[in-house]
Coordinates of C-alpha atoms in Angstrom, one line a residue:
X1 CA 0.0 0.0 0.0
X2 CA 1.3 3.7 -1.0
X3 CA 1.8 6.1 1.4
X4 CA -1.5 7.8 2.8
X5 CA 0.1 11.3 3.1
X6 CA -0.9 14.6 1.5
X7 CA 0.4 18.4 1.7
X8 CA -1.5 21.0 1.2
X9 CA -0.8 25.1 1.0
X10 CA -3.4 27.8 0.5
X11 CA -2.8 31.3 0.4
X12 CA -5.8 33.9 0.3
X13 CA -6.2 38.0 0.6
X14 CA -7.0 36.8 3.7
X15 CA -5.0 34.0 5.4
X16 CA -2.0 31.6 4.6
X17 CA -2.0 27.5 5.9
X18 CA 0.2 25.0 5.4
X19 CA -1.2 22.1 6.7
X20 CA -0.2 18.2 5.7
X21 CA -1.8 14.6 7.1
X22 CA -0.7 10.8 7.5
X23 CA -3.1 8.7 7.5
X24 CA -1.0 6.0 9.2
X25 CA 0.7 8.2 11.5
X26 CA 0.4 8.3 15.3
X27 CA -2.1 10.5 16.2
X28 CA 0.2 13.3 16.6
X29 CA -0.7 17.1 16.2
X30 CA 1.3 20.2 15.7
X31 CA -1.3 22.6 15.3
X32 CA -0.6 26.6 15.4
X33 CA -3.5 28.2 13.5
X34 CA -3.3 31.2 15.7
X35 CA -6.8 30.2 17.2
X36 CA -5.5 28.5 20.7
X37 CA -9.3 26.9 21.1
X38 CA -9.3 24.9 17.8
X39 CA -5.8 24.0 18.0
X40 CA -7.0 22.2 21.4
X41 CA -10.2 20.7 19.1
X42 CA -7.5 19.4 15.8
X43 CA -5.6 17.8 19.0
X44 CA -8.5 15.5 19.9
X45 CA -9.4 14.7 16.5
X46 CA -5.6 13.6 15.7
X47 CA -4.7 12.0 18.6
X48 CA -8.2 10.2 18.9
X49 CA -8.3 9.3 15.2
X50 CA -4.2 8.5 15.0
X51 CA -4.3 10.7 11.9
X52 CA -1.1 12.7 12.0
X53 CA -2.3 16.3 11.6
X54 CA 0.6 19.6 10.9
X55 CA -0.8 22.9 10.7
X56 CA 0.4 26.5 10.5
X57 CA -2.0 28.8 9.6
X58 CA -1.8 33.0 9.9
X59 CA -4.8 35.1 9.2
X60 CA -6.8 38.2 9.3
X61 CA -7.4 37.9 13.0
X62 CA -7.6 41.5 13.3
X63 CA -11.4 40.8 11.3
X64 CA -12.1 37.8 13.6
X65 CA -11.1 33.8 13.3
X66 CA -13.9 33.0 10.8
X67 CA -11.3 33.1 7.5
X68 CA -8.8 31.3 9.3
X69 CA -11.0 28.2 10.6
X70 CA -12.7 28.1 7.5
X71 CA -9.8 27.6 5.2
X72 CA -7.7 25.4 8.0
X73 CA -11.1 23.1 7.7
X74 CA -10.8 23.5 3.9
X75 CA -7.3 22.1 3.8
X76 CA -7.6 19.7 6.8
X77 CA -10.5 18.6 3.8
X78 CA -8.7 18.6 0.6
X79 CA -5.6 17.0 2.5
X80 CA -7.8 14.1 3.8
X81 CA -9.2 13.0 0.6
X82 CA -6.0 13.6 -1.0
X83 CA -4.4 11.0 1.5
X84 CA -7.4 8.7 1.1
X85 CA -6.5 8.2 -3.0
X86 CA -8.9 5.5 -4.6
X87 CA -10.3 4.8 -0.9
X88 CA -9.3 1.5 -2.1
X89 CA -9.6 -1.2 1.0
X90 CA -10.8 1.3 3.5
X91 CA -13.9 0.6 5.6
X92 CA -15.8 3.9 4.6
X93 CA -17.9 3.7 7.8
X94 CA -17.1 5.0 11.1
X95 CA -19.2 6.1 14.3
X96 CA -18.6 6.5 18.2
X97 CA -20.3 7.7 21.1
X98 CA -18.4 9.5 23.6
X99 CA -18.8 11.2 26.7
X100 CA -17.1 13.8 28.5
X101 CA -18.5 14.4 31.7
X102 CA -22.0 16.1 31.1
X103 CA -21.9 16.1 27.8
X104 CA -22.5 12.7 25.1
X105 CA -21.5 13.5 21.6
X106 CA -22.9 10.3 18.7
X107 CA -20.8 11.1 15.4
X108 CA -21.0 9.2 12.3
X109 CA -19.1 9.5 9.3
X110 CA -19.6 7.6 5.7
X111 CA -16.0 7.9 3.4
X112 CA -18.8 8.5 0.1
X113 CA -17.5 11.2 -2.1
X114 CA -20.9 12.8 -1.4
X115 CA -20.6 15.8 0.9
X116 CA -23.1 16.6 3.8
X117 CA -23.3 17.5 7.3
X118 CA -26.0 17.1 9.7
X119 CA -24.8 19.0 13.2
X120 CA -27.3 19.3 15.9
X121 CA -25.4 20.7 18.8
X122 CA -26.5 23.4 21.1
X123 CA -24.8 25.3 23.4
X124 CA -26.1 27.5 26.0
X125 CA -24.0 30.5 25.0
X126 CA -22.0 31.8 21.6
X127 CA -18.5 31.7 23.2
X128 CA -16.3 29.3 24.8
X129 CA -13.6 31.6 26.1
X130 CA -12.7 34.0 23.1
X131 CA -13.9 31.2 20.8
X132 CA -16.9 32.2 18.7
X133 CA -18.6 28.6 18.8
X134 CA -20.4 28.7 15.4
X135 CA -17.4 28.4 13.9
X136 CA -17.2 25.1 14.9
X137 CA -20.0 24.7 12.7
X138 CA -18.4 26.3 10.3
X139 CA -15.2 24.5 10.4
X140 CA -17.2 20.9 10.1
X141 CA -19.1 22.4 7.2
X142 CA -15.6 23.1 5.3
X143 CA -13.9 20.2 6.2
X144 CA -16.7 18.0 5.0
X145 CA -17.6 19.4 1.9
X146 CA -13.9 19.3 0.5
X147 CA -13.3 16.1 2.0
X148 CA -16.4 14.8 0.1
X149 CA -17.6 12.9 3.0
X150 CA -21.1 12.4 4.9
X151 CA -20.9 12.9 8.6
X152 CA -23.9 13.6 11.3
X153 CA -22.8 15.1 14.7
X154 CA -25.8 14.8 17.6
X155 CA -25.4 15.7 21.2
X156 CA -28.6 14.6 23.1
X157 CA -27.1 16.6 25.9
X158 CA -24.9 18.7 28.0
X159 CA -24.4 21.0 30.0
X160 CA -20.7 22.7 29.9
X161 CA -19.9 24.5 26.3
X162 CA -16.2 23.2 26.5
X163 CA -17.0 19.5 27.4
X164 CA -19.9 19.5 24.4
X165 CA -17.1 20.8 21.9
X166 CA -14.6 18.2 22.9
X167 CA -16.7 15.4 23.3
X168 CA -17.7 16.0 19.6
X169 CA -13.9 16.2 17.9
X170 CA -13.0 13.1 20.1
X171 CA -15.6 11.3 18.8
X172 CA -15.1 12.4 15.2
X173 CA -11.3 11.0 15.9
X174 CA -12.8 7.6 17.0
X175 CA -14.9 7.5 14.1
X176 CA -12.3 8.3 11.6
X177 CA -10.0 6.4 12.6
X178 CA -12.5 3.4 12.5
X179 CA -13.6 5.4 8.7
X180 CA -9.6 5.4 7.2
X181 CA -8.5 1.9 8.7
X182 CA -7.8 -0.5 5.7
X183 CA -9.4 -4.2 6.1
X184 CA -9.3 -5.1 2.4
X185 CA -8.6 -4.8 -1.2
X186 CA -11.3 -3.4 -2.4
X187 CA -13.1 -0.5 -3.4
X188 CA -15.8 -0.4 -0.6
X189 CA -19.0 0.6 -2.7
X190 CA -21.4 -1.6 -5.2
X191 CA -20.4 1.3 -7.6
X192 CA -17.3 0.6 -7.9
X193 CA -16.1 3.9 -7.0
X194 CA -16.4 6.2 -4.2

């Protein structure tokens, strides 16, 4: 089996990232996209997922963090399917349920080529810290469309914004890392192609 690696470097009016992924890697993340919160969030999903995850992004901060996590999610995307090549072998599925204390977060995620995200989180106010928390949606809305993947995000409940956020990217990790694992040969779709 090649390498499941890819590279990626985007550079806007507006920000600059340099981000790369493995596949195969350990679960290890350098993450400085100037936004301390979602570096904490691309930590879980590495390190939970054992996707190796590098990313340094710079941005218009002075405007807010909304460029910046979008197009760090769009490159965390394009990077991912890169890695992924034919998709050949994987099992395309993936799901978890974790909890972290209050909060249980049910993710699922299918490998199709077909982009779409369901989120239903809530959160009992629009900040954790500095962090604007619809940019979270935001982000997962990015990621998945240029990844090309279908993934539903439900928290039933919670009480603490921070534990609701990292409940959610820890069990994205799980589920990817279930979603990228290779078991076969084969392309994993009737079609042939994913």
């Amino acid at each position: 089996m090649s390498e499941r690696k890819a590279e990626i470097n985007r550079k806007t009016t507006e920000t600059q990232v340099n981000l790369s992924v493995d596949l195969d890697g350990k679960g290890i993340c350098k993450a400085n996209t100037g936004i301390g919160f979602l570096d904490h969030m691309l930590a879980h999903l590495s390190k939970h997922s054992g996707i190796d995850i590098t990313v340094k992004a710079a941005g218009d901060y002075e405007v807010d963090s909304h460029h910046t996590c979008e197009d760090a999610a769009i490159c965390l995307g394009t990077a991912f399917n890169e890695a992924l090549g034919d998709k050949r072998g994987i099992n395309r599925y993936g799901w978890a349920s974790v909890p972290m204390e209050d909060a249980l977060a049910n993710t699922s995620v299918d490998i199709s080529g077909r982009p779409f995200l369901a989120y239903n989180v809530q959160f009992s106010s629009s900040r954790i810290g500095s962090f604007d928390v619809e940019l979270l949606e935001e982000f997962l809305r990015s990621f998945t469309n240029s990844a090309r993947i279908n993934m539903h995000i439900n928290v039933p409940y919670g009480t603490n914004n921070h534990h609701i956020a990292e409940s959610v990217f820890k069990a994205l990790g799980q589920a990817f890392g279930i979603a990228v694992k290779v078991t076969g040969d084969e392309i994993p779709s009737t079609k042939g192609v994913l």
